[in-house]
Every structure is written in C-alpha cells, then in structure tokens.
Amino acid sequence: MRSWTATGRVVPAAAPLDRFTIEATVEQVALVAAVFFALSANGPFLSAAARGHAAAELGTWAYMLALVTALASLHFVLIALVANRWTLKPLLLLLATASALTAHFTARYGVHVDASMIRNVLQTDVAEASELLTWSVWTRLLLYVGVPLALLWRVRIVRRPALRAMGVRAIWMLAAALVGVAALWAVLQPFSSFIRNNREARHLITPGNVVWSLGTVLARDVRGAAKPRQAIGVDAKPGPSWAARHKPMLFVLVVGETARAANWGLSGYARLTTPQLAGLPVINFRDVSSCGTSTEVSLPCLFAPVGRRDYDRARIRDSEGLLHVVSRAGVAVHWRDNQSGCKGVCDGLPNETVKVDGAPTLCANGHCFDEALLHGLDARLAQAQGTQLLVLHQIGNHGPAYYRRYPASFAKFVPACENEDLHQCSRAEIVNAYDNALLYTDHVLAQLIRQLASHVDAVDSALLYVSDHGESLGESGLFLHGMPNAIAPDVQAKVPMVMWMSDGFRSHTGLSDGCLQARSARAASHDHVFHTVLGLLDVRTSLYESAFDLSAECRRDAPGSTRAPL
Ligand SMILES: [Zn+2]
C-alpha cells in the first residue's frame, strides 16, 4: 500500500497509519459503540423510566446517568462476547442498523421489540417492508448508521496474540459488568419499582431487545422443532352423559390474578370485598392452596394433571394440558386473555387477547379493565353449540399498581395508594387499593354469572373461578409475590376459588349442592382443577383421578362415584 503526502511525494507504506486512520483495540471500539447505542437508541426506554421523576431534581439526572451507564455496560458485554478483529465491524454494522430502525419505529409507532415482533418482521414480505422505508427512515439510517460507519472504517483494529487478547477481553468484560451492576445498585429502589410496574419496558432496551428476541425466536424454533409438546390424554373421549344433553353446555374457567384468600370477603375477611357474589348462589372454597407464588409457575401447573403434589416444571412445560385433553374429546376450547398470555397452555388452540378497540369504554393507555373479557359473551351464548370451555385470563389484582385495576366507581376503600412505588404509601392505603381491585373482580364475576344466568333456557352453564397465587401487602415487610414455595407466607399461597352452575347444568350432571357446599369447607388446591373440570364436563380419560375431582363425591354419574343414581 502506498499513499500520497501533502508534497505529492510517493512514500512506502511502512507506517500505514495515515492522518485519517486511527488505531484502536476491539474493546475500545466496543466501548464507544456501546455508549453510542445507549445514548442514540434508548430514548423511549429512558423517558419511560423518567416518568414521574421531576426534571429539575438532581436525583433524576443521577438516575438517568446510572441507567445510561448500565445500558452501555450491558451492550459492551454483548458486543465483547462475540466480537473479534474480523467480526467487529460487520457486527456493529448490523447492530447499528437494527438500533436505528428500532429507535425509529419505537418513537413513531410505539413498537416494542419482543419475540412476536421479531417473528412479524421475519415474516414481512418485501412489499410490506418497502412501504415502511420512508424518507425519514433513510435519513435516520444515514445519520445513525452511515456516519458512524464511515468513521469506523477509518479505525484500524490492533492485533494481539490470541491468549493475551482473551485475557484482556475477560478483564474488560468483568469491569464493564461490575460498573453496570454498581450503577443499577445505586438506583435500585426507583429502578426496581419502574421495572416491576413496566415489565414491557425491557423490550425498549435497544439493540439488546433485538438480539434477545431473535435469540428467543431461534431457540424456540430449534426446541420446538426438536421436541413437540408431549401429547397426554390421547384416550380422551366424551362420557355417556353427552348423548343425553338437550342443550349446549358452556363451562367458563376464570383464571384470576394475584387475588389472595386473606382479603376475600366470602372467606371471612372483615371487609365486604365480595358483596355481589355474596348475593348469588355460589360455592366458595375457603381453603385453597396455589401451585406456586407466581404466574409463570401457577398457570401451567393449573392445567396439568399432576401439579404441586409431584411438581416437575420441565414435564409440565413440555406436555400438553387440560385444554388439549378436553379438546381431543370434542370440547370447543377458547382462551381470552387480558394479561400476559397463556404460557403455552393454549398452544395450537383458539385464543385471543382482549383488544383495546373491542371495548373502548373499558380500555385506556393500552390496558383494559377485566370487564372487557365479557365483551361479546352474549353473542357467544346466543350462538352456543355443543360443549364449550371458555377460559378468561384476568389482569385481576396485578400489582403494584392496584389502583389501575378498577374503574373510579370501585374506589370504595379510601384513601387508596395511587403510586407504583408502594413505599410511598401507607400500608392502609396499599390495602385499600388492593381491596378495591378485589371489589372489581367481585363485580366482573357477578356480571359474568348474571350473563350466563340470562341464557339458562338455551344453554347449560357453569363457572369456576380460581386465582393463580396470592400477594404480600407489607406483612413481615414483604410486598408482591414470588417467594419460593418452601418459605412463602400463606397470603401468597392461599387463593380464592368459587363455583357457580345453572340449574340445568346441576341437574344434568346430577350434582348435589349440599354435598358441594360441604366439600368446599375442606382443603383443596390447584391440583384439583384439572380433574374437577374433566369430571364436570364428563370427559373420560385414563388420566382422570377421582380423588382430585372436587365434584366426584357429589355427582351422580362420576366415574368412581359412590353415590347411587338419583
Ligand atoms: Zn400471577
């Protein structure tokens, strides 16, 4: 290589660094890139984190500085993990492009980059994609990819012996990780409160979100291709009572969220948090243990034939569940979600998320009150055929922003905590907000029962409501949930469970109400849900265990029932 000097004399390139080329190590370039990404592509994340913090306060700026530091550290470690002398520049080109596009679409359309968004992108065709590539996108790409890349091309990466390069890299990564952790540690209180209440905000961390989501999609595809969910209950078939049905049957399973038994009016709480249900002929199970203390554990467990009594997370995750089994017997299954999805238990089955535009009066800021789950139920009942299982997944008492879970008309217990940072409220205020949210769940369930009851001439119906886990509200200094089962307090592990059925459903299944009322006073758990639903729907399979069917001893036709036919 030769170059020209200012005097026009040709010199040999023995010293190849010209005045526009600089020499840098992989780590130095990665650090500059990480800081660049943290500052240029994370505006939406930082402004979400800053919400509720006064711009005039010095503490807010320290908080922002800590977050930028943590973002830079995170991205440095990501880059340093895979980059070397040859891969660094192509990698940064990809990351810069992904960052610029993500930042653009997030700012413009409020896009969150998660696995399903990545799937959307991967499945987008050229025509759709080209419609999105407007002039403003090209401008952004030029400024945030073209210019930095032009600079990067002037950098010559320092060459180092392999062993030494690995040693230096390890030290840099360790240092970056420590700086990142220290920065987060310094703002742990506001940051953890922010993340707890804005879990979705993690999808705004750019370009980490793209890398993570792409990795998730690839891992799922590889795992999914290698290992399909194991079929269970392959012998499931309708029981003999199906032939005798004169009317369609609708069973509604409501999966509650974070409702704890300790504050459930029907179970003896001092406050009337369930005034509407108290006026309806429901069966309230007073002593119900949840499978786990988090949605991730309890939800799949609720739909498994063997849950807590021989808990095996991998077996539950890799197998089909209740919905697949009843579906195999001919039950039409439908999952409606007002929360974070069905965690795999409705995979391959009809499911939908409550839509903001489906019930505009009940939805705001991207969230819907649980009554939106009932939207369209009358039409479903009017058109009902055969045997149906409808699952409604509530947002319920999801914290810490309990006050966001109910409309203003349910703010009966006041003053209620109206701050996501629970430490800013008194215990009484926190409990007030929590109880108001329960009061709203009482209303939603009662409304659901009234709707089912208004169609009993045409449809036999039944309801089973059960919460996924409880909640700590400051007892022993604990808040929220998720404690390991072994040490979880009862407030996190005891949940409300309520049953209702139409007269037609009761007489068809031969259920004795008094018998069920007696059963409801004894202990039960999430382990009972799978077998109770099988029993009530009369789905026959070798998986069924009458010992875990709450209705078994009270039903005329139950397999294994000791009751004489009525
Ligand atoms: Zn939950």
XYZ file of C-alpha atoms in Angstrom, residues 24 51 55 64 71 81 89 105 154 188 265 283 309 331 409 487 505 531:
18
model
C -7.799 1.081 18.481
C -41.825 9.263 34.024
C -36.631 17.008 35.578
C -30.619 8.757 34.226
C -27.203 0.273 29.247
C -18.789 -11.592 23.879
C -17.111 -4.113 12.036
C -40.315 2.628 14.787
C -11.039 4.756 9.474
C -32.124 0.034 42.830
C -64.990 -11.330 51.675
C -69.958 -22.260 46.290
C -48.040 -32.899 44.589
C -64.964 -29.773 23.694
C -66.563 3.861 40.627
C -40.933 -20.168 52.643
C -76.065 -27.903 34.469
C -59.686 -33.422 37.378
